[in-house]
Amino acid sequence: MPALWIAHVTVTDPEAYSKYAELAGPAIAKHGGHFIARGGRFVQLEGQERPRNVVAKFPSVEAAEACYNSPEYQRALDHARGASERELLIVETTE
């Protein structure tokens, strides 16, 4: 079943985070993921608000998790650490 990778992000160092974004996109695509929401308008109803919200769709939970653990994504993530505060989760979808 498909899965969604959902990230809620506050960028604290835009220059470093831009390098993350540059490298993360190809890593996500390599694992069958594609963006369906990326920093668009949102309405925060509960919990901590983060100004950047990203959703990528993957073929499966396993594909999304493999992407996260891949060397390519971990290299990208090195640029996000210290440059952002983030939450990231993977959730299986019914479609």
Short mmCIF file of N, CA, C and O in Angstrom, two decimals:
data_model
loop_
_atom_site.label_atom_id
_atom_site.label_comp_id
_atom_site.label_asym_id
_atom_site.label_seq_id
_atom_site.Cartn_x
_atom_site.Cartn_y
_atom_site.Cartn_z
N MET A 1 0.83 -1.18 0.00
CA MET A 1 0.00 0.00 0.00
C MET A 1 0.88 1.25 0.00
O MET A 1 1.94 1.24 0.60
N PRO A 2 0.42 2.31 -0.63
CA PRO A 2 1.19 3.56 -0.64
C PRO A 2 1.35 4.12 0.77
O PRO A 2 0.62 3.75 1.70
N ALA A 3 2.29 5.03 0.89
CA ALA A 3 2.55 5.67 2.17
C ALA A 3 2.88 7.14 1.95
O ALA A 3 3.38 7.53 0.90
N LEU A 4 2.57 7.93 2.96
CA LEU A 4 2.89 9.36 2.94
C LEU A 4 4.01 9.64 3.92
O LEU A 4 4.01 9.13 5.04
N TRP A 5 4.94 10.45 3.51
CA TRP A 5 6.04 10.95 4.33
C TRP A 5 5.63 12.38 4.65
O TRP A 5 5.47 13.20 3.75
N ILE A 6 5.41 12.68 5.90
CA ILE A 6 4.89 13.98 6.31
C ILE A 6 5.91 14.66 7.21
O ILE A 6 6.29 14.12 8.25
N ALA A 7 6.35 15.85 6.80
CA ALA A 7 7.33 16.60 7.56
C ALA A 7 6.76 17.96 7.94
O ALA A 7 6.11 18.62 7.12
N HIS A 8 6.99 18.35 9.17
CA HIS A 8 6.63 19.67 9.68
C HIS A 8 7.95 20.33 10.08
O HIS A 8 8.68 19.78 10.90
N VAL A 9 8.25 21.50 9.50
CA VAL A 9 9.60 22.06 9.60
C VAL A 9 9.57 23.55 9.93
O VAL A 9 8.79 24.31 9.38
N THR A 10 10.48 23.93 10.82
CA THR A 10 10.83 25.33 11.03
C THR A 10 12.29 25.46 10.61
O THR A 10 13.17 24.83 11.22
N VAL A 11 12.55 26.23 9.58
CA VAL A 11 13.92 26.44 9.10
C VAL A 11 14.57 27.53 9.92
O VAL A 11 14.02 28.63 10.06
N THR A 12 15.74 27.23 10.49
CA THR A 12 16.46 28.20 11.31
C THR A 12 17.72 28.73 10.61
O THR A 12 18.26 29.75 11.02
N ASP A 13 18.18 28.04 9.58
CA ASP A 13 19.34 28.48 8.79
C ASP A 13 19.01 28.22 7.32
O ASP A 13 19.28 27.13 6.79
N PRO A 14 18.42 29.21 6.64
CA PRO A 14 17.97 29.00 5.26
C PRO A 14 19.07 28.58 4.29
O PRO A 14 18.83 27.77 3.40
N GLU A 15 20.27 29.08 4.47
CA GLU A 15 21.35 28.73 3.54
C GLU A 15 21.71 27.24 3.65
O GLU A 15 21.79 26.54 2.64
N ALA A 16 21.89 26.75 4.85
CA ALA A 16 22.20 25.33 5.04
C ALA A 16 21.02 24.46 4.62
O ALA A 16 21.20 23.41 4.01
N TYR A 17 19.83 24.92 4.93
CA TYR A 17 18.65 24.11 4.61
C TYR A 17 18.43 24.02 3.10
O TYR A 17 17.93 23.01 2.60
N SER A 18 18.83 25.03 2.37
CA SER A 18 18.68 24.97 0.91
C SER A 18 19.52 23.85 0.32
O SER A 18 19.14 23.22 -0.67
N LYS A 19 20.67 23.57 0.92
CA LYS A 19 21.49 22.44 0.46
C LYS A 19 20.79 21.11 0.74
O LYS A 19 20.81 20.20 -0.08
N TYR A 20 20.13 21.02 1.91
CA TYR A 20 19.32 19.84 2.21
C TYR A 20 18.27 19.65 1.12
O TYR A 20 18.13 18.56 0.56
N ALA A 21 17.51 20.69 0.81
CA ALA A 21 16.44 20.60 -0.18
C ALA A 21 16.97 20.18 -1.55
O ALA A 21 16.34 19.39 -2.25
N GLU A 22 18.13 20.70 -1.90
CA GLU A 22 18.74 20.37 -3.19
C GLU A 22 19.06 18.88 -3.29
O GLU A 22 18.89 18.26 -4.33
N LEU A 23 19.54 18.29 -2.19
CA LEU A 23 19.93 16.88 -2.19
C LEU A 23 18.78 15.93 -1.87
O LEU A 23 18.77 14.79 -2.34
N ALA A 24 17.82 16.37 -1.07
CA ALA A 24 16.73 15.49 -0.63
C ALA A 24 15.80 15.11 -1.78
O ALA A 24 15.36 13.96 -1.87
N GLY A 25 15.49 16.07 -2.65
CA GLY A 25 14.57 15.79 -3.76
C GLY A 25 14.99 14.60 -4.61
O GLY A 25 14.19 13.68 -4.82
N PRO A 26 16.23 14.58 -5.10
CA PRO A 26 16.67 13.42 -5.89
C PRO A 26 16.67 12.12 -5.09
O PRO A 26 16.37 11.06 -5.64
N ALA A 27 17.02 12.17 -3.81
CA ALA A 27 17.00 10.95 -2.98
C ALA A 27 15.58 10.42 -2.85
O ALA A 27 15.36 9.20 -2.94
N ILE A 28 14.62 11.31 -2.67
CA ILE A 28 13.22 10.90 -2.55
C ILE A 28 12.74 10.30 -3.87
O ILE A 28 12.12 9.23 -3.89
N ALA A 29 13.06 10.95 -4.98
CA ALA A 29 12.65 10.43 -6.30
C ALA A 29 13.27 9.07 -6.58
O ALA A 29 12.61 8.19 -7.14
N LYS A 30 14.52 8.88 -6.19
CA LYS A 30 15.21 7.61 -6.42
C LYS A 30 14.49 6.44 -5.76
O LYS A 30 14.55 5.31 -6.24
N HIS A 31 13.77 6.72 -4.67
CA HIS A 31 13.06 5.67 -3.94
C HIS A 31 11.57 5.64 -4.27
O HIS A 31 10.77 5.08 -3.53
N GLY A 32 11.20 6.24 -5.39
CA GLY A 32 9.82 6.19 -5.85
C GLY A 32 8.90 7.23 -5.24
O GLY A 32 7.69 7.16 -5.42
N GLY A 33 9.46 8.18 -4.52
CA GLY A 33 8.64 9.21 -3.89
C GLY A 33 8.44 10.41 -4.79
O GLY A 33 9.27 10.69 -5.66
N HIS A 34 7.33 11.08 -4.60
CA HIS A 34 7.09 12.35 -5.29
C HIS A 34 6.31 13.27 -4.36
O HIS A 34 5.52 12.82 -3.53
N PHE A 35 6.57 14.55 -4.49
CA PHE A 35 5.95 15.54 -3.62
C PHE A 35 4.51 15.79 -4.03
O PHE A 35 4.22 15.96 -5.22
N ILE A 36 3.61 15.82 -3.04
CA ILE A 36 2.23 16.20 -3.31
C ILE A 36 1.87 17.49 -2.57
O ILE A 36 0.86 18.11 -2.88
N ALA A 37 2.68 17.90 -1.62
CA ALA A 37 2.53 19.20 -0.95
C ALA A 37 3.92 19.63 -0.51
O ALA A 37 4.68 18.83 0.03
N ARG A 38 4.22 20.89 -0.72
CA ARG A 38 5.57 21.35 -0.42
C ARG A 38 5.54 22.84 -0.07
O ARG A 38 5.69 23.69 -0.93
N GLY A 39 5.29 23.12 1.21
CA GLY A 39 5.35 24.49 1.68
C GLY A 39 4.16 25.35 1.30
O GLY A 39 4.26 26.57 1.33
N GLY A 40 3.04 24.75 0.93
CA GLY A 40 1.86 25.53 0.54
C GLY A 40 1.08 26.06 1.73
O GLY A 40 1.48 25.92 2.89
N ARG A 41 -0.01 26.69 1.42
CA ARG A 41 -0.90 27.23 2.46
C ARG A 41 -1.37 26.11 3.38
O ARG A 41 -1.58 24.99 2.94
N PHE A 42 -1.55 26.44 4.64
CA PHE A 42 -2.06 25.46 5.59
C PHE A 42 -2.83 26.18 6.69
O PHE A 42 -2.69 27.39 6.87
N VAL A 43 -3.63 25.42 7.40
CA VAL A 43 -4.35 25.91 8.57
C VAL A 43 -3.99 25.01 9.73
O VAL A 43 -4.21 23.79 9.67
N GLN A 44 -3.37 25.55 10.75
CA GLN A 44 -2.98 24.78 11.93
C GLN A 44 -4.18 24.71 12.88
O GLN A 44 -4.65 25.73 13.36
N LEU A 45 -4.67 23.52 13.12
CA LEU A 45 -5.84 23.34 13.99
C LEU A 45 -5.45 22.88 15.39
O LEU A 45 -6.13 23.21 16.35
N GLU A 46 -4.39 22.09 15.50
CA GLU A 46 -3.93 21.60 16.80
C GLU A 46 -2.42 21.44 16.76
O GLU A 46 -1.83 21.32 15.70
N GLY A 47 -1.80 21.39 17.93
CA GLY A 47 -0.38 21.12 18.03
C GLY A 47 0.48 22.31 17.66
O GLY A 47 0.00 23.42 17.44
N GLN A 48 1.78 22.05 17.62
CA GLN A 48 2.76 23.10 17.35
C GLN A 48 2.77 23.45 15.87
O GLN A 48 2.90 22.58 15.01
N GLU A 49 2.66 24.72 15.58
CA GLU A 49 2.70 25.18 14.19
C GLU A 49 4.14 25.22 13.69
O GLU A 49 5.05 25.67 14.40
N ARG A 50 4.34 24.70 12.51
CA ARG A 50 5.61 24.80 11.80
C ARG A 50 5.31 25.49 10.47
O ARG A 50 4.35 25.12 9.80
N PRO A 51 6.09 26.47 10.07
CA PRO A 51 5.76 27.23 8.86
C PRO A 51 5.94 26.47 7.55
O PRO A 51 5.43 26.90 6.52
N ARG A 52 6.64 25.35 7.56
CA ARG A 52 6.85 24.59 6.32
C ARG A 52 6.35 23.16 6.54
O ARG A 52 6.75 22.48 7.48
N ASN A 53 5.46 22.73 5.66
CA ASN A 53 4.89 21.39 5.74
C ASN A 53 5.06 20.72 4.38
O ASN A 53 4.76 21.32 3.35
N VAL A 54 5.56 19.50 4.41
CA VAL A 54 5.87 18.79 3.17
C VAL A 54 5.27 17.40 3.24
O VAL A 54 5.39 16.70 4.26
N VAL A 55 4.64 16.98 2.13
CA VAL A 55 4.10 15.63 2.04
C VAL A 55 4.61 15.01 0.74
O VAL A 55 4.49 15.61 -0.33
N ALA A 56 5.20 13.83 0.86
CA ALA A 56 5.65 13.07 -0.30
C ALA A 56 4.95 11.72 -0.27
O ALA A 56 4.73 11.15 0.79
N LYS A 57 4.60 11.22 -1.43
CA LYS A 57 3.95 9.91 -1.53
C LYS A 57 4.95 8.89 -2.06
O LYS A 57 5.68 9.17 -3.02
N PHE A 58 4.98 7.74 -1.41
CA PHE A 58 5.87 6.64 -1.78
C PHE A 58 5.03 5.40 -2.10
O PHE A 58 3.89 5.29 -1.65
N PRO A 59 5.61 4.44 -2.80
CA PRO A 59 4.87 3.22 -3.12
C PRO A 59 4.49 2.40 -1.87
O PRO A 59 3.52 1.65 -1.90
N SER A 60 5.26 2.54 -0.78
CA SER A 60 5.01 1.74 0.43
C SER A 60 5.72 2.36 1.62
O SER A 60 6.61 3.21 1.45
N VAL A 61 5.35 1.93 2.81
CA VAL A 61 6.05 2.34 4.03
C VAL A 61 7.51 1.94 3.92
O VAL A 61 8.42 2.71 4.26
N GLU A 62 7.75 0.74 3.41
CA GLU A 62 9.12 0.24 3.30
C GLU A 62 9.96 1.10 2.37
O GLU A 62 11.13 1.36 2.65
N ALA A 63 9.38 1.55 1.26
CA ALA A 63 10.12 2.40 0.33
C ALA A 63 10.45 3.75 0.97
O ALA A 63 11.56 4.27 0.82
N ALA A 64 9.50 4.30 1.71
CA ALA A 64 9.73 5.58 2.39
C ALA A 64 10.81 5.44 3.46
O ALA A 64 11.69 6.29 3.60
N GLU A 65 10.75 4.35 4.21
CA GLU A 65 11.75 4.13 5.26
C GLU A 65 13.13 3.86 4.65
O GLU A 65 14.14 4.34 5.16
N ALA A 66 13.16 3.12 3.55
CA ALA A 66 14.43 2.87 2.86
C ALA A 66 15.02 4.19 2.36
O ALA A 66 16.25 4.38 2.43
N CYS A 67 14.19 5.07 1.88
CA CYS A 67 14.67 6.39 1.45
C CYS A 67 15.31 7.11 2.62
O CYS A 67 16.42 7.62 2.50
N TYR A 68 14.60 7.17 3.74
CA TYR A 68 15.13 7.88 4.91
C TYR A 68 16.49 7.33 5.33
O TYR A 68 17.40 8.08 5.67
N ASN A 69 16.64 6.03 5.30
CA ASN A 69 17.87 5.39 5.75
C ASN A 69 18.96 5.32 4.68
O ASN A 69 20.07 4.88 4.97
N SER A 70 18.65 5.75 3.47
CA SER A 70 19.62 5.64 2.37
C SER A 70 20.79 6.61 2.57
O SER A 70 20.64 7.67 3.19
N PRO A 71 21.94 6.25 2.05
CA PRO A 71 23.10 7.15 2.13
C PRO A 71 22.82 8.51 1.50
O PRO A 71 23.26 9.54 2.02
N GLU A 72 22.07 8.52 0.39
CA GLU A 72 21.78 9.79 -0.30
C GLU A 72 20.95 10.72 0.60
O GLU A 72 21.24 11.91 0.70
N TYR A 73 19.91 10.17 1.22
CA TYR A 73 19.07 11.02 2.06
C TYR A 73 19.81 11.42 3.33
O TYR A 73 19.68 12.55 3.80
N GLN A 74 20.59 10.53 3.89
CA GLN A 74 21.34 10.86 5.10
C GLN A 74 22.35 11.98 4.84
O GLN A 74 22.56 12.83 5.69
N ARG A 75 22.94 11.99 3.63
CA ARG A 75 23.83 13.09 3.26
C ARG A 75 23.06 14.40 3.22
O ARG A 75 23.53 15.44 3.69
N ALA A 76 21.85 14.36 2.65
CA ALA A 76 21.01 15.56 2.63
C ALA A 76 20.64 15.98 4.05
O ALA A 76 20.73 17.17 4.40
N LEU A 77 20.28 15.02 4.86
CA LEU A 77 19.84 15.30 6.22
C LEU A 77 20.93 15.95 7.06
O LEU A 77 20.64 16.75 7.96
N ASP A 78 22.18 15.67 6.75
CA ASP A 78 23.28 16.32 7.46
C ASP A 78 23.17 17.85 7.38
O ASP A 78 23.58 18.55 8.29
N HIS A 79 22.62 18.36 6.27
CA HIS A 79 22.47 19.80 6.09
C HIS A 79 21.25 20.35 6.83
O HIS A 79 21.20 21.54 7.14
N ALA A 80 20.27 19.51 7.10
CA ALA A 80 19.06 19.95 7.82
C ALA A 80 19.29 19.97 9.32
O ALA A 80 18.70 20.79 10.03
N ARG A 81 20.13 19.07 9.81
CA ARG A 81 20.43 19.04 11.25
C ARG A 81 21.14 20.34 11.62
O ARG A 81 22.10 20.73 10.99
N GLY A 82 20.64 21.00 12.64
CA GLY A 82 21.22 22.27 13.04
C GLY A 82 20.71 23.45 12.22
O GLY A 82 20.99 24.59 12.55
N ALA A 83 20.00 23.17 11.14
CA ALA A 83 19.46 24.23 10.29
C ALA A 83 17.93 24.26 10.34
O ALA A 83 17.31 25.07 9.67
N SER A 84 17.36 23.34 11.14
CA SER A 84 15.90 23.27 11.21
C SER A 84 15.47 22.51 12.46
O SER A 84 16.24 21.77 13.06
N GLU A 85 14.22 22.75 12.81
CA GLU A 85 13.53 21.93 13.81
C GLU A 85 12.44 21.22 13.04
O GLU A 85 11.70 21.85 12.28
N ARG A 86 12.34 19.89 13.19
CA ARG A 86 11.43 19.15 12.33
C ARG A 86 10.86 17.93 13.00
O ARG A 86 11.47 17.35 13.90
N GLU A 87 9.70 17.56 12.54
CA GLU A 87 9.10 16.28 12.85
C GLU A 87 8.86 15.60 11.51
O GLU A 87 8.48 16.25 10.55
N LEU A 88 9.06 14.30 11.47
CA LEU A 88 8.88 13.54 10.24
C LEU A 88 8.23 12.21 10.59
O LEU A 88 8.68 11.55 11.54
N LEU A 89 7.22 11.84 9.85
CA LEU A 89 6.59 10.54 10.06
C LEU A 89 6.19 9.94 8.73
O LEU A 89 6.08 10.64 7.72
N ILE A 90 6.00 8.64 8.76
CA ILE A 90 5.53 7.90 7.59
C ILE A 90 4.22 7.24 8.00
O ILE A 90 4.15 6.62 9.06
N VAL A 91 3.21 7.39 7.16
CA VAL A 91 1.92 6.76 7.46
C VAL A 91 1.41 6.05 6.20
O VAL A 91 1.47 6.59 5.10
N GLU A 92 0.96 4.82 6.38
CA GLU A 92 0.40 4.05 5.28
C GLU A 92 -0.97 4.60 4.91
O GLU A 92 -1.75 4.98 5.78
N THR A 93 -1.25 4.64 3.62
CA THR A 93 -2.54 5.13 3.16
C THR A 93 -3.43 3.96 2.74
O THR A 93 -2.96 2.84 2.59
N THR A 94 -4.69 4.24 2.54
CA THR A 94 -5.62 3.21 2.09
C THR A 94 -5.76 3.23 0.57
O THR A 94 -6.42 2.38 0.02
N GLU A 95 -5.17 4.22 -0.09
CA GLU A 95 -5.24 4.32 -1.55
C GLU A 95 -3.86 4.37 -2.15
O GLU A 95 -2.97 4.96 -1.67
#
